[in-house]
Amino acid sequence: MRDTRHDVVGDRRALLLGAGVVCALFAVGAAAQTAWVYGQVLPDGPGAPFLDRLLANAVAVVVDLVVLVALRTEVRRRAWERGSALLVAAVVAAGARVAVQLAVGVHEPAATREVLVELVSGLLAAGAANVLGLALLTSRQRLRRQVLATAASRTQIRLALDALQHEEVRVRREVAEGLHGSLQQRLVIVTARVQALADRLSDGPATPADVAELRAVARTLEQAREGDVREMSRMLYPEGLEVGMVPAVRSLLGRLPASIATRLVVADPVRRLDDPASPALSRSERLLAVRIVEEGVTNALRHGGAGSLEVTLGLERGGLRLTVRDDGVGLDPERAAEPSGTARLGDRLELVGGSLELRPGSPGGAVLTAWLPVTADAEDGVTAGVTAAGR
């Protein structure tokens, strides 16, 4: 995440404030102390007026801050770059301080020892001031990153809640349509047939036709239970999910018509991860994985006219890699550009750090590929040994 211009200006102020305050204190304190030492303790030493020393120190402070700004220390990211900038600024400031001292007569050019002491003391003072300024700058940048991370986390949570609410509304709508549509129609027809049968029985004993009618009503009720009610139950919670992800996917493929050839390929690490005796996948991870396979199967049958399907479950980069291949007519570019369940599912995966891709197959059909991160300690990559089940 790149810093804005406002952030850079604020960082520069923090750096200059920290370094400038310490340098200014050193400038005044060192000038006063040195003038007093030379004037009182060593009256015969190379004394110099206080203002001359203060001038030299003030020039050093200004030079140090100017060099820090010129080197753009506040935008450096690598530690060695920042350290180099601080060192260069301290060296230049110490050199400027000694140069001004020599220019105004604080020291004679021949006083090598005194000049060297002034150079080292100025270098240490400027270096310490720069380090403090860098600490203030780093603290400010760290605080800003924490604020941005908190804001991003809140945004992520809000998006996740929106996606969950959207999914809940979608499921509720489909269940309501199923109840109001096929199930209600079946029940209305059954009620009418039962009422008609009751009217006939009220006029006399039951006939073989009445018995046949009762059996037909029973078959209709069984179809409603097996078809509509059970299908809506699966819509809310896939069958076999409590046992594991692999059994739920196998149950999903097993409900397809016998004319659709299916093949389920499961990597051995996935079977170990989804072992019903000690499941490592959370319920939400299993549910999302099954929804991905459902979406691939639905697309293949509803839009692709597929005659065969292959579902592959593997591990890759510490997450589940799910692939659904079909031999249908392939992708329709116009339909692919429209909002769809696949796009919504891709948004859900992005919220948890995953990805989803729908692309044309080779030589034909379509391939839906998804990667879902898991919280379990999954192995990286897929081992060579896999077990397959087909029909």
Coordinates of C-alpha atoms in Angstrom, one line a residue:
M1 CA 0.0 0.0 0.0
R2 CA 1.6 3.3 -1.2
D3 CA 1.6 6.3 1.1
T4 CA -0.3 9.4 0.1
R5 CA 1.3 12.8 -0.3
H6 CA -0.2 13.8 3.0
D7 CA 1.3 10.8 4.7
V8 CA 4.8 11.6 3.3
V9 CA 4.6 15.2 4.5
G10 CA 3.6 14.1 7.9
D11 CA 6.4 11.5 8.0
R12 CA 8.9 14.2 7.0
R13 CA 7.7 16.5 9.8
A14 CA 8.0 13.7 12.4
L15 CA 11.6 13.0 11.2
L16 CA 12.6 16.6 11.3
L17 CA 10.9 17.3 14.6
G18 CA 12.7 14.4 16.3
A19 CA 16.1 15.2 14.9
G20 CA 15.7 19.0 15.0
V21 CA 14.7 19.1 18.7
V22 CA 17.7 17.0 19.8
C23 CA 20.1 18.9 17.6
A24 CA 18.8 22.3 18.8
L25 CA 19.2 21.2 22.4
F26 CA 22.8 20.1 21.7
A27 CA 23.5 23.3 19.8
V28 CA 22.6 25.5 22.7
G29 CA 23.9 23.2 25.5
A30 CA 27.2 22.4 23.9
A31 CA 27.9 26.0 23.0
A32 CA 27.2 27.2 26.5
Q33 CA 29.0 24.4 28.2
T34 CA 32.1 24.6 26.0
A35 CA 32.3 28.4 26.3
W36 CA 32.0 28.1 30.1
V37 CA 34.7 25.4 30.3
Y38 CA 37.1 27.3 28.2
G39 CA 36.3 30.6 29.9
Q40 CA 36.3 29.4 33.6
V41 CA 38.2 26.2 33.9
L42 CA 40.7 26.8 31.2
P43 CA 41.1 30.5 31.0
D44 CA 44.3 30.2 29.0
G45 CA 42.7 27.8 26.5
P46 CA 41.5 28.5 23.0
G47 CA 38.3 30.3 24.1
A48 CA 35.8 31.7 21.8
P49 CA 32.6 33.8 22.2
F50 CA 29.5 31.9 22.9
L51 CA 27.7 33.3 19.9
D52 CA 30.3 32.0 17.5
R53 CA 30.0 28.5 18.9
L54 CA 26.2 28.8 18.8
L55 CA 26.4 29.9 15.2
A56 CA 28.5 26.9 14.2
N57 CA 26.1 24.5 16.0
A58 CA 23.0 26.2 14.4
V59 CA 24.5 25.8 11.0
A60 CA 25.1 22.1 11.7
V61 CA 21.5 21.7 12.7
V62 CA 20.2 23.3 9.6
V63 CA 22.6 21.4 7.4
D64 CA 21.6 18.1 9.0
L65 CA 17.9 18.7 8.4
V66 CA 18.4 19.9 4.9
V67 CA 20.4 16.7 4.0
L68 CA 17.7 14.5 5.6
V69 CA 15.1 16.2 3.4
A70 CA 17.3 16.1 0.3
L71 CA 17.9 12.4 0.7
R72 CA 14.1 11.8 1.1
T73 CA 14.8 9.7 4.2
E74 CA 11.1 9.6 5.1
V75 CA 10.2 7.6 1.9
R76 CA 13.0 5.0 2.2
R77 CA 11.8 1.5 3.0
R78 CA 15.0 -0.6 3.4
A79 CA 16.9 -0.3 6.7
W80 CA 20.3 0.1 5.0
E81 CA 18.9 3.0 2.9
R82 CA 17.6 4.8 6.0
G83 CA 20.8 4.1 7.9
S84 CA 22.9 5.4 5.1
A85 CA 20.9 8.6 4.8
L86 CA 21.2 9.2 8.6
L87 CA 24.9 8.7 8.5
V88 CA 25.5 10.9 5.5
A89 CA 23.4 13.7 7.1
A90 CA 25.4 13.4 10.4
V91 CA 28.8 13.5 8.6
V92 CA 27.9 16.5 6.5
A93 CA 26.5 18.3 9.5
A94 CA 29.6 17.6 11.6
G95 CA 31.8 18.8 8.8
A96 CA 29.8 22.0 8.3
R97 CA 30.0 22.7 12.1
V98 CA 33.8 22.4 12.1
A99 CA 34.1 24.5 8.9
V100 CA 32.1 27.3 10.5
Q101 CA 34.1 27.1 13.7
L102 CA 37.3 27.5 11.7
A103 CA 35.8 30.3 9.6
V104 CA 34.8 32.4 12.7
G105 CA 38.0 31.7 14.6
V106 CA 36.8 29.3 17.2
H107 CA 39.8 27.0 16.4
E108 CA 43.0 27.6 14.6
P109 CA 43.5 25.4 11.5
A110 CA 46.6 24.0 13.1
A111 CA 44.7 22.8 16.2
T112 CA 44.2 19.3 14.8
R113 CA 43.3 17.6 18.1
E114 CA 40.6 20.2 19.0
V115 CA 39.2 20.0 15.4
L116 CA 39.1 16.2 15.5
V117 CA 37.3 16.3 18.9
E118 CA 34.7 18.8 17.6
L119 CA 34.2 16.7 14.5
V120 CA 33.6 13.5 16.4
S121 CA 31.3 15.1 19.0
G122 CA 29.3 16.8 16.3
L123 CA 29.0 13.5 14.4
L124 CA 27.8 11.6 17.5
A125 CA 25.3 14.4 18.4
A126 CA 23.9 14.6 14.9
G127 CA 23.8 10.8 14.6
A128 CA 21.9 10.4 18.0
A129 CA 19.5 13.1 16.9
N130 CA 18.8 11.5 13.6
V131 CA 18.3 8.1 15.2
L132 CA 15.7 9.7 17.5
G133 CA 14.0 11.3 14.5
L134 CA 14.0 8.0 12.7
A135 CA 12.4 6.3 15.8
L136 CA 9.6 8.9 15.8
L137 CA 9.1 8.5 12.1
T138 CA 9.0 4.7 12.4
S139 CA 6.5 4.9 15.3
R140 CA 4.3 7.1 13.2
Q141 CA 4.4 4.8 10.2
R142 CA 3.7 1.8 12.3
L143 CA 0.7 3.4 13.9
R144 CA -0.6 4.4 10.4
R145 CA -0.3 0.8 9.2
Q146 CA -2.2 -0.4 12.2
V147 CA -5.0 2.0 11.6
L148 CA -5.1 1.1 7.9
A149 CA -5.1 -2.6 8.8
T150 CA -7.9 -2.1 11.3
A151 CA -9.9 -0.3 8.7
A152 CA -9.3 -3.0 6.0
S153 CA -10.3 -5.7 8.5
R154 CA -13.5 -3.9 9.2
T155 CA -14.2 -3.5 5.5
Q156 CA -13.4 -7.2 5.0
I157 CA -15.8 -8.1 7.8
R158 CA -18.5 -5.9 6.3
L159 CA -18.1 -7.5 2.9
A160 CA -18.2 -11.0 4.4
L161 CA -21.4 -10.2 6.2
D162 CA -22.9 -8.7 3.1
A163 CA -22.0 -11.9 1.2
L164 CA -23.5 -14.1 3.8
Q165 CA -26.7 -12.1 3.9
H166 CA -26.9 -12.2 0.1
E167 CA -26.4 -16.0 0.2
E168 CA -29.0 -16.4 2.9
V169 CA -31.5 -14.3 0.9
R170 CA -30.7 -16.4 -2.2
V171 CA -31.3 -19.7 -0.3
R172 CA -34.5 -18.4 1.3
R173 CA -35.8 -17.3 -2.1
E174 CA -35.1 -20.7 -3.7
V175 CA -36.7 -22.5 -0.8
A176 CA -39.7 -20.3 -0.9
E177 CA -40.1 -20.8 -4.7
G178 CA -39.8 -24.5 -4.2
L179 CA -42.5 -24.5 -1.5
H180 CA -44.8 -22.2 -3.4
G181 CA -44.2 -23.9 -6.7
S182 CA -43.8 -27.7 -7.2
L183 CA -44.6 -28.8 -3.6
Q184 CA -47.7 -26.6 -3.2
Q185 CA -49.0 -27.7 -6.6
R186 CA -48.5 -31.4 -5.7
L187 CA -50.3 -30.9 -2.3
V188 CA -53.2 -29.0 -4.0
I189 CA -53.7 -31.9 -6.5
V190 CA -53.4 -34.5 -3.7
T191 CA -55.9 -32.6 -1.6
A192 CA -58.4 -32.4 -4.4
R193 CA -58.0 -36.1 -5.2
V194 CA -58.4 -37.1 -1.5
Q195 CA -61.5 -34.9 -1.3
A196 CA -63.1 -36.4 -4.4
L197 CA -62.3 -39.9 -3.0
A198 CA -63.9 -39.0 0.3
D199 CA -67.0 -37.8 -1.5
R200 CA -67.3 -41.1 -3.4
L201 CA -66.8 -43.2 -0.3
S202 CA -69.5 -41.3 1.5
D203 CA -72.0 -42.6 -1.0
G204 CA -71.0 -46.3 -0.8
P205 CA -68.4 -48.9 -0.2
A206 CA -64.9 -48.6 -1.8
T207 CA -64.3 -49.9 -5.2
P208 CA -61.1 -51.2 -6.8
A209 CA -60.8 -47.8 -8.6
D210 CA -60.9 -46.1 -5.2
V211 CA -58.1 -48.3 -3.9
A212 CA -56.1 -47.5 -7.0
E213 CA -56.7 -43.8 -6.4
L214 CA -55.5 -44.1 -2.8
R215 CA -52.3 -45.8 -4.0
A216 CA -51.8 -43.1 -6.6
V217 CA -52.2 -40.5 -3.9
A218 CA -49.6 -42.3 -1.7
R219 CA -47.2 -42.4 -4.6
T220 CA -47.7 -38.6 -5.2
L221 CA -47.0 -37.9 -1.5
E222 CA -43.9 -40.1 -1.6
Q223 CA -42.6 -38.2 -4.7
A224 CA -43.2 -34.9 -3.0
R225 CA -41.3 -36.2 0.1
E226 CA -38.4 -37.7 -1.9
G227 CA -38.2 -35.0 -4.6
D228 CA -39.3 -31.6 -3.4
V229 CA -38.9 -31.8 0.4
R230 CA -35.6 -33.7 0.3
E231 CA -34.2 -31.5 -2.4
M232 CA -35.0 -28.3 -0.5
S233 CA -33.3 -29.9 2.6
R234 CA -30.2 -30.6 0.5
M235 CA -30.3 -27.0 -0.7
L236 CA -30.1 -25.8 2.9
Y237 CA -27.5 -28.4 4.0
P238 CA -25.9 -30.9 1.6
E239 CA -26.5 -34.5 2.3
G240 CA -23.5 -36.4 3.8
L241 CA -21.7 -33.2 4.9
E242 CA -21.7 -34.2 8.5
V243 CA -19.7 -37.3 7.6
G244 CA -17.2 -35.4 5.4
M245 CA -16.6 -33.3 2.3
V246 CA -15.8 -36.3 0.1
P247 CA -19.0 -38.3 1.1
A248 CA -21.1 -35.1 0.4
V249 CA -19.5 -34.7 -3.1
R250 CA -20.0 -38.4 -3.8
S251 CA -23.7 -38.1 -2.7
L252 CA -24.1 -35.1 -5.0
L253 CA -22.7 -37.0 -8.0
G254 CA -24.7 -40.1 -7.1
R255 CA -28.0 -38.1 -7.5
L256 CA -27.3 -37.3 -11.2
P257 CA -29.1 -39.2 -13.9
A258 CA -27.5 -42.5 -14.9
S259 CA -27.0 -41.1 -18.4
I260 CA -24.4 -38.6 -17.0
A261 CA -21.0 -40.3 -16.7
T262 CA -19.2 -39.1 -13.5
R263 CA -15.7 -39.6 -12.2
L264 CA -14.5 -38.5 -8.8
V265 CA -10.7 -38.3 -8.2
V266 CA -9.6 -37.7 -4.7
A267 CA -6.0 -37.2 -3.7
D268 CA -4.8 -39.3 -0.7
P269 CA -3.9 -36.2 1.4
V270 CA -7.4 -34.9 0.9
R271 CA -8.8 -38.2 2.2
R272 CA -6.6 -38.0 5.3
L273 CA -7.6 -34.4 5.8
D274 CA -11.3 -35.3 5.5
D275 CA -11.1 -38.5 7.5
P276 CA -14.5 -38.9 9.3
A277 CA -12.7 -40.4 12.4
S278 CA -10.7 -37.2 12.9
P279 CA -11.8 -34.5 10.5
A280 CA -9.4 -31.6 10.0
L281 CA -11.7 -29.5 7.8
S282 CA -14.1 -27.2 9.5
R283 CA -17.8 -27.4 8.7
S284 CA -17.8 -24.1 6.9
E285 CA -14.8 -25.2 4.8
R286 CA -16.6 -28.5 3.9
L287 CA -19.8 -26.6 3.0
L288 CA -18.0 -24.1 0.8
A289 CA -16.1 -26.9 -1.0
V290 CA -19.3 -28.8 -1.8
R291 CA -21.0 -25.5 -3.0
I292 CA -18.1 -25.1 -5.4
V293 CA -18.6 -28.6 -6.8
E294 CA -22.4 -28.0 -7.0
E295 CA -21.8 -24.8 -9.0
G296 CA -19.5 -26.6 -11.4
V297 CA -22.0 -29.5 -11.9
T298 CA -25.0 -27.1 -12.3
N299 CA -23.2 -25.0 -14.9
A300 CA -22.1 -28.2 -16.8
L301 CA -25.7 -29.6 -16.9
R302 CA -27.8 -26.5 -17.2
H303 CA -25.7 -24.4 -19.6
G304 CA -23.3 -26.8 -21.1
G305 CA -25.3 -29.8 -21.9
A306 CA -22.6 -32.1 -20.6
G307 CA -22.7 -35.9 -20.9
S308 CA -19.7 -36.6 -18.6
L309 CA -18.2 -34.9 -15.6
E310 CA -14.9 -35.3 -13.7
V311 CA -14.4 -33.8 -10.3
T312 CA -10.9 -33.7 -8.8
L313 CA -10.1 -32.9 -5.2
G314 CA -6.5 -32.2 -4.3
L315 CA -4.2 -30.2 -2.1
E316 CA -2.1 -27.3 -3.3
R317 CA -0.2 -24.6 -1.4
G318 CA -1.8 -25.5 1.9
G319 CA -5.3 -25.4 0.6
L320 CA -8.0 -27.4 -1.3
R321 CA -7.8 -27.4 -5.1
L322 CA -11.2 -28.3 -6.6
T323 CA -11.7 -28.9 -10.3
V324 CA -14.8 -29.7 -12.3
R325 CA -14.4 -30.7 -15.9
D326 CA -17.2 -31.4 -18.4
D327 CA -17.5 -32.2 -22.1
G328 CA -20.4 -29.8 -22.8
V329 CA -20.6 -27.1 -25.4
G330 CA -18.2 -24.8 -23.6
L331 CA -18.6 -21.2 -22.3
D332 CA -21.0 -18.7 -23.8
P333 CA -19.2 -15.3 -23.8
E334 CA -22.4 -13.3 -23.4
R335 CA -23.6 -15.5 -20.5
A336 CA -20.1 -15.4 -18.9
A337 CA -20.3 -11.5 -18.8
E338 CA -23.6 -11.5 -16.8
P339 CA -23.8 -11.7 -13.0
S340 CA -24.2 -15.3 -11.9
G341 CA -23.9 -17.7 -9.1
T342 CA -20.3 -18.4 -10.2
A343 CA -19.4 -14.8 -9.8
R344 CA -21.0 -14.6 -6.4
L345 CA -19.2 -17.8 -5.3
G346 CA -16.0 -16.2 -6.6
D347 CA -16.6 -13.2 -4.3
R348 CA -17.1 -15.4 -1.3
L349 CA -13.9 -17.2 -2.0
E350 CA -12.0 -13.9 -2.3
L351 CA -13.3 -12.9 1.1
V352 CA -11.6 -16.0 2.7
G353 CA -8.4 -15.6 0.6
G354 CA -9.3 -18.1 -2.1
S355 CA -9.9 -17.9 -5.9
L356 CA -12.2 -19.3 -8.6
E357 CA -11.7 -19.5 -12.3
L358 CA -14.1 -20.7 -15.1
R359 CA -12.3 -21.2 -18.4
P360 CA -12.8 -23.2 -21.6
G361 CA -11.7 -26.8 -21.6
S362 CA -9.5 -28.6 -24.0
P363 CA -10.5 -29.8 -26.5
G364 CA -14.0 -28.7 -25.5
G365 CA -16.3 -28.2 -22.5
A366 CA -15.5 -26.0 -19.5
V367 CA -13.3 -26.2 -16.5
L368 CA -14.2 -24.7 -13.1
T369 CA -11.1 -24.5 -10.8
A370 CA -11.1 -23.2 -7.3
W371 CA -8.5 -22.9 -4.5
L372 CA -9.8 -22.7 -1.0
P373 CA -7.4 -22.1 2.0
V374 CA -8.0 -24.3 5.0
T375 CA -7.1 -23.8 8.6
A376 CA -5.8 -27.4 9.0
D377 CA -2.1 -28.2 8.6
A378 CA -2.4 -29.3 5.0
E379 CA 0.5 -30.7 3.0
D380 CA 1.8 -28.7 0.1
G381 CA 1.1 -30.2 -3.3
V382 CA -0.7 -33.3 -4.3
T383 CA 1.0 -36.7 -3.9
A384 CA 1.1 -39.0 -6.8
G385 CA -1.2 -41.6 -5.3
V386 CA -4.8 -40.9 -5.9
T387 CA -7.9 -43.0 -5.7
A388 CA -10.7 -42.7 -8.2
A389 CA -14.3 -43.7 -8.3
G390 CA -16.4 -43.5 -11.6
R391 CA -19.6 -44.5 -13.1

